[in-house]
N, C-alpha and C. Protein backbone atom coordinates (compact mmCIF):
# COMPACT_ATOMS: atom_id res chain seq x y z
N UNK A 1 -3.58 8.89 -3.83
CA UNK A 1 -3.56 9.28 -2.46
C UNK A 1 -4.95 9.53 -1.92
N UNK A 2 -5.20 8.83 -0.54
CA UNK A 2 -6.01 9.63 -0.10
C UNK A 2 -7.32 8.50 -0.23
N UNK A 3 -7.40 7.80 -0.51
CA UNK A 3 -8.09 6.52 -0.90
C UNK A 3 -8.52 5.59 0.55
N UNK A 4 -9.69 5.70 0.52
CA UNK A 4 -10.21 4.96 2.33
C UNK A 4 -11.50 3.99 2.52
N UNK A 5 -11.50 3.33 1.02
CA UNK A 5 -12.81 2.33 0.93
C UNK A 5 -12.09 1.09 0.25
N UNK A 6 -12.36 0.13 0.10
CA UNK A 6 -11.63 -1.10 -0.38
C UNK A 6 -11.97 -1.07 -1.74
N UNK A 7 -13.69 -0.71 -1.89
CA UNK A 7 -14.00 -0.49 -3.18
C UNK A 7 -13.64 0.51 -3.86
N UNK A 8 -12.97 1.85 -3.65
CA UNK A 8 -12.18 2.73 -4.36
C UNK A 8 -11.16 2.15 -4.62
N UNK A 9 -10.24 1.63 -3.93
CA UNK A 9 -9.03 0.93 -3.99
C UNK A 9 -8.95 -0.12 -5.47
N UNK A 10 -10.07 -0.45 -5.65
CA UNK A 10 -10.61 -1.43 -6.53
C UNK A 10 -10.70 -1.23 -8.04
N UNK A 11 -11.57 -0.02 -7.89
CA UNK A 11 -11.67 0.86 -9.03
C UNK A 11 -10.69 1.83 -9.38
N UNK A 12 -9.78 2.14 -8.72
CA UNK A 12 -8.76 2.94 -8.44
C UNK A 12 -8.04 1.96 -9.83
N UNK A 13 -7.39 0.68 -9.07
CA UNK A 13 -6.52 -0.40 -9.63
C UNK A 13 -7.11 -0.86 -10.93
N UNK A 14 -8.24 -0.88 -11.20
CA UNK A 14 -8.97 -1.04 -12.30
C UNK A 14 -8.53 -0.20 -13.29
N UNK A 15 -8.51 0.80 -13.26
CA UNK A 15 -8.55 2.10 -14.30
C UNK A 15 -6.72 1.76 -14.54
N UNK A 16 -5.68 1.73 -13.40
CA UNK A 16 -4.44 1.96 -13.67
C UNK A 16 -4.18 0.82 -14.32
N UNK A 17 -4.62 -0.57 -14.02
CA UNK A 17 -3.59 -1.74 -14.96
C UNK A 17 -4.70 -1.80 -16.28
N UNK A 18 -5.91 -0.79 -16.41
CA UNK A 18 -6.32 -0.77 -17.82
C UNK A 18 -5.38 0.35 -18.72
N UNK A 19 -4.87 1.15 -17.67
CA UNK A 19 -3.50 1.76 -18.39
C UNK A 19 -2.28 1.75 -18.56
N UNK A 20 -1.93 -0.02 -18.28
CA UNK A 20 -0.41 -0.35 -18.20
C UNK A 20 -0.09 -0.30 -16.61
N UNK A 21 -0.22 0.10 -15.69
CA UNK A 21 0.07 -0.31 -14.78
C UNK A 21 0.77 -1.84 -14.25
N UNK A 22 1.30 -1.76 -13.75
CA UNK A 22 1.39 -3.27 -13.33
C UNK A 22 2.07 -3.48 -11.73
N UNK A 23 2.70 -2.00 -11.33
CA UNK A 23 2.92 -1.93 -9.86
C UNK A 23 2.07 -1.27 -9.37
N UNK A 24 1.02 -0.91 -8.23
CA UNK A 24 0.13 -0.48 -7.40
C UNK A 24 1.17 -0.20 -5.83
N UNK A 25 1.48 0.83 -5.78
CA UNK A 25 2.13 1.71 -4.37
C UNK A 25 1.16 1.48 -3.55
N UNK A 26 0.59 1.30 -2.44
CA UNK A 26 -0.05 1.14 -1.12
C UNK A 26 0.61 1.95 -0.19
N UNK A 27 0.51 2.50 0.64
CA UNK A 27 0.78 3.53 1.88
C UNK A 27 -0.12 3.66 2.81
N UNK A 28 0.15 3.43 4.38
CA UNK A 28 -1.15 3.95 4.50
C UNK A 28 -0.92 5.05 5.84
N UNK A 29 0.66 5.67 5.89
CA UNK A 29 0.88 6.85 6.57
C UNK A 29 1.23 7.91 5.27
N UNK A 30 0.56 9.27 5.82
CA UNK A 30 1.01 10.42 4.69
C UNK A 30 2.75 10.97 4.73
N UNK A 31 3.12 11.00 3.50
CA UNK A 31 4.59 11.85 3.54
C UNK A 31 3.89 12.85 3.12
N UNK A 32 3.47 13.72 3.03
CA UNK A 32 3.29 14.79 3.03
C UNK A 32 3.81 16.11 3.53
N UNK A 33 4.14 16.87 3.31
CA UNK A 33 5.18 17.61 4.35
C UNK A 33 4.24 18.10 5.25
N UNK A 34 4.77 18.52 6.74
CA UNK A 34 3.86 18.49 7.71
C UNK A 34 2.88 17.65 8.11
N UNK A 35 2.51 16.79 7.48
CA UNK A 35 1.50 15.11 8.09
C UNK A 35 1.86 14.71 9.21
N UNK A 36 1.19 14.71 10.44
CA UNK A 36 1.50 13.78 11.43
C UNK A 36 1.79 12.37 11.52
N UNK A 37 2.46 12.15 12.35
CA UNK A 37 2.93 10.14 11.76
C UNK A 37 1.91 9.97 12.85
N UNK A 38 1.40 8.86 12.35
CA UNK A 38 0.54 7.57 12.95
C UNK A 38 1.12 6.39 13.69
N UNK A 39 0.26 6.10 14.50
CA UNK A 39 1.07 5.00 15.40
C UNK A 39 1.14 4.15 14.62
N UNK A 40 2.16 3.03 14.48
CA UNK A 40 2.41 1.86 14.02
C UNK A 40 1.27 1.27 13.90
N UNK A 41 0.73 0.67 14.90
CA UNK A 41 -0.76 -0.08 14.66
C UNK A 41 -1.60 0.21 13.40
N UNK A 42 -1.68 1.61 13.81
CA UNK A 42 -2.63 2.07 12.76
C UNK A 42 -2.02 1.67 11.46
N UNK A 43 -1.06 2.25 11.00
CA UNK A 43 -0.76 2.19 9.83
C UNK A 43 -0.76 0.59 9.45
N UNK A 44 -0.34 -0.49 9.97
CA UNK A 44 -0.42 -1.77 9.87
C UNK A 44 -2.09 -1.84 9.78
N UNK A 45 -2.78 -1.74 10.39
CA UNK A 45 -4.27 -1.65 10.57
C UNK A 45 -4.64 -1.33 8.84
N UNK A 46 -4.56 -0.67 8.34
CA UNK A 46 -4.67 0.22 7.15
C UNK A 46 -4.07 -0.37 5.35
N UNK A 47 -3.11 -1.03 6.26
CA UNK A 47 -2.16 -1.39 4.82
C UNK A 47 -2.19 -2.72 4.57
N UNK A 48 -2.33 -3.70 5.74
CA UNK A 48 -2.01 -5.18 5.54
C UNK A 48 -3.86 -5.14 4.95
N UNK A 49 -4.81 -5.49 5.36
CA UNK A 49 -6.05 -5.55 4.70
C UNK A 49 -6.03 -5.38 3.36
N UNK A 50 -5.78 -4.03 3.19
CA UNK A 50 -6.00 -3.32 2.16
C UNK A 50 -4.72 -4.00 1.09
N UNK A 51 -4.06 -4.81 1.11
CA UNK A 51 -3.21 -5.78 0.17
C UNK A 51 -3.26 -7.11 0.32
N UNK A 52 -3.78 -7.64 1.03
CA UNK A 52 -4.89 -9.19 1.18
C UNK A 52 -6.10 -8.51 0.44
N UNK A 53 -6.76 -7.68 0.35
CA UNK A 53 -8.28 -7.78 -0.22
C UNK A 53 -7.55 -7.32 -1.86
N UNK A 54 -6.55 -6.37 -2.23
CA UNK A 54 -6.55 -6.22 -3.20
C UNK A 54 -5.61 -7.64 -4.36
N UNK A 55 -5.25 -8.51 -3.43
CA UNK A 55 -4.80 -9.31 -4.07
C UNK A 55 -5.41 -11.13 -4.74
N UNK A 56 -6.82 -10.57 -3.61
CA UNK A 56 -7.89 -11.28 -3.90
C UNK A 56 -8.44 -11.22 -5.51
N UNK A 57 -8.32 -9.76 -5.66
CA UNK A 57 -9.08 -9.45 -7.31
C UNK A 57 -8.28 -9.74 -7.84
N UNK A 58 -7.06 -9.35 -8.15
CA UNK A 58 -5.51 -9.18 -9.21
C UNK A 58 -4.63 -9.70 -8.31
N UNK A 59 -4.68 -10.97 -8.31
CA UNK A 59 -3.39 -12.06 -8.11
C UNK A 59 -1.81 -11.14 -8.16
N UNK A 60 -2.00 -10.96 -9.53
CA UNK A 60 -0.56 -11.15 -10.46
C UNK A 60 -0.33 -9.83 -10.42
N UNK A 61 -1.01 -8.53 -9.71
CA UNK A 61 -0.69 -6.97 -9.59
C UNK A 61 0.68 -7.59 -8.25
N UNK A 62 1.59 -6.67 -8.93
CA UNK A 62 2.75 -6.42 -8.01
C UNK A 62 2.30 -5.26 -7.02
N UNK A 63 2.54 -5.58 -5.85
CA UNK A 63 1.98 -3.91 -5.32
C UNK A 63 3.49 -3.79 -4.39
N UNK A 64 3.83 -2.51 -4.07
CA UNK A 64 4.61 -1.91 -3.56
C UNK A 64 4.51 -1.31 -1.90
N UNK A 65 4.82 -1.32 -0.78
CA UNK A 65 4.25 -0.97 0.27
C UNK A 65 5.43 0.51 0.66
N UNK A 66 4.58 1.34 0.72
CA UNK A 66 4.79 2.75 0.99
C UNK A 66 5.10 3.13 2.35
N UNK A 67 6.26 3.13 3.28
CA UNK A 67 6.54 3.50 4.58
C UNK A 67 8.23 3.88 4.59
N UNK A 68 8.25 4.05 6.04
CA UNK A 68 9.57 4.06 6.63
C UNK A 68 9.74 3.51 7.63
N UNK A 69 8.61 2.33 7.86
CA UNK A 69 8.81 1.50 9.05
C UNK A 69 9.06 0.26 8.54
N UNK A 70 10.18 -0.38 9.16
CA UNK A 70 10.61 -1.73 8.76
C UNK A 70 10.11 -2.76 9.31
N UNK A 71 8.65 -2.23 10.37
CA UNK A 71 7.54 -3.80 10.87
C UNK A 71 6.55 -4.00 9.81
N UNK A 72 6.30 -2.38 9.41
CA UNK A 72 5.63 -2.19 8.16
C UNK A 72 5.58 -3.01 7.18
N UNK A 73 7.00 -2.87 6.48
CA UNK A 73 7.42 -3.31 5.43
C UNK A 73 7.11 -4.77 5.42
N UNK A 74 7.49 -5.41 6.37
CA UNK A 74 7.94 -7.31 7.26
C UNK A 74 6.58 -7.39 7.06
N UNK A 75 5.77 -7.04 7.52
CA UNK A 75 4.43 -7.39 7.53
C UNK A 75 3.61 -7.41 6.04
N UNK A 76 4.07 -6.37 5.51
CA UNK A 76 3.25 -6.02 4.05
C UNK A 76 3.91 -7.07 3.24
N UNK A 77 5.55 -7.44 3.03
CA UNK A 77 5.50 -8.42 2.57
C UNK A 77 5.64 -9.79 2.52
N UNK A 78 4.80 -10.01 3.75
CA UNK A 78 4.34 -11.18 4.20
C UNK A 78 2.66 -11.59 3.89
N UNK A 79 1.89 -10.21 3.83
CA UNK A 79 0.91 -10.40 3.17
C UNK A 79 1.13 -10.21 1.78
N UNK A 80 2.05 -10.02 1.07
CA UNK A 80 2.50 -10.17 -0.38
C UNK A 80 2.68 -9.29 -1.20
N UNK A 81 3.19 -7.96 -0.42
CA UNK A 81 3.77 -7.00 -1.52
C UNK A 81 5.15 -7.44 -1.46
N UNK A 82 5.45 -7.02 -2.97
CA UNK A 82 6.84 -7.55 -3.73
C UNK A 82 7.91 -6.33 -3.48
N UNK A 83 7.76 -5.11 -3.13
CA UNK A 83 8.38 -4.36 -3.24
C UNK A 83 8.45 -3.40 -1.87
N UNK A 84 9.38 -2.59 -1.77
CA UNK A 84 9.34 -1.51 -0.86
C UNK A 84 9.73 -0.61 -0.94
N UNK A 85 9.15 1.05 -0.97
CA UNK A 85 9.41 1.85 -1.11
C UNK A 85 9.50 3.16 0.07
N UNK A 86 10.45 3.08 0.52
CA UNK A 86 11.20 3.76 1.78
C UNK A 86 11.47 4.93 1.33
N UNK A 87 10.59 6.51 1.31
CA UNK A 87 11.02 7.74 1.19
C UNK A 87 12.42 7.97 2.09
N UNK A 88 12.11 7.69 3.34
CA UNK A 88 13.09 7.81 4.19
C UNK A 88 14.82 7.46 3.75
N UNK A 89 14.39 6.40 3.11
CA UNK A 89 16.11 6.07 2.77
C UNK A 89 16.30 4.87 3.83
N UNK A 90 16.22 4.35 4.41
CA UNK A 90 16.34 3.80 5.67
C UNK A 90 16.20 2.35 5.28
């Protein structure tokens, strides 16, 4: 969490699939309790990049896109996350 450079993101993913990793969660609104939600834009702004650049390094990392918005989701896996993970339930 909490991650806001491409190159952390990098080294971040580095360290986890040197420890078995093989799914990488992406989010880029907080669930946090009490977190303000972000406009749509933003969060699209935030998440689609940030899974085009990380899929540049690690092809074959499955990554997961972290929301409760379903333009979110459409979008993230269209830039090529395999998965979705909806706290919301929704």
């Amino acid at each position: 969490g909490g991650i806001h450079s491409y190159d952390s993101v990098l080294i971040d993913v580095k360290k986890f699939t040197n420890a078995g990793a093989t799914i990488v969660d992406i989010g880029g609104q907080s669930t946090r309790p009490g977190s303000h939600i972000i406009p749509l834009e933003e969060e699209i702004s935030r998440v689609i990049p940030a899974i085009k650049y990380l899929l540049k390094t690690y092809p074959d990392i499955l990554i997961s896109i972290d929301t409760f918005r379903s333009e979110v989701a459409e979008q993230a896996v269209k830039a090529g996350a395999s998965l979705v993970n909806d706290i919301s339930g929704g």
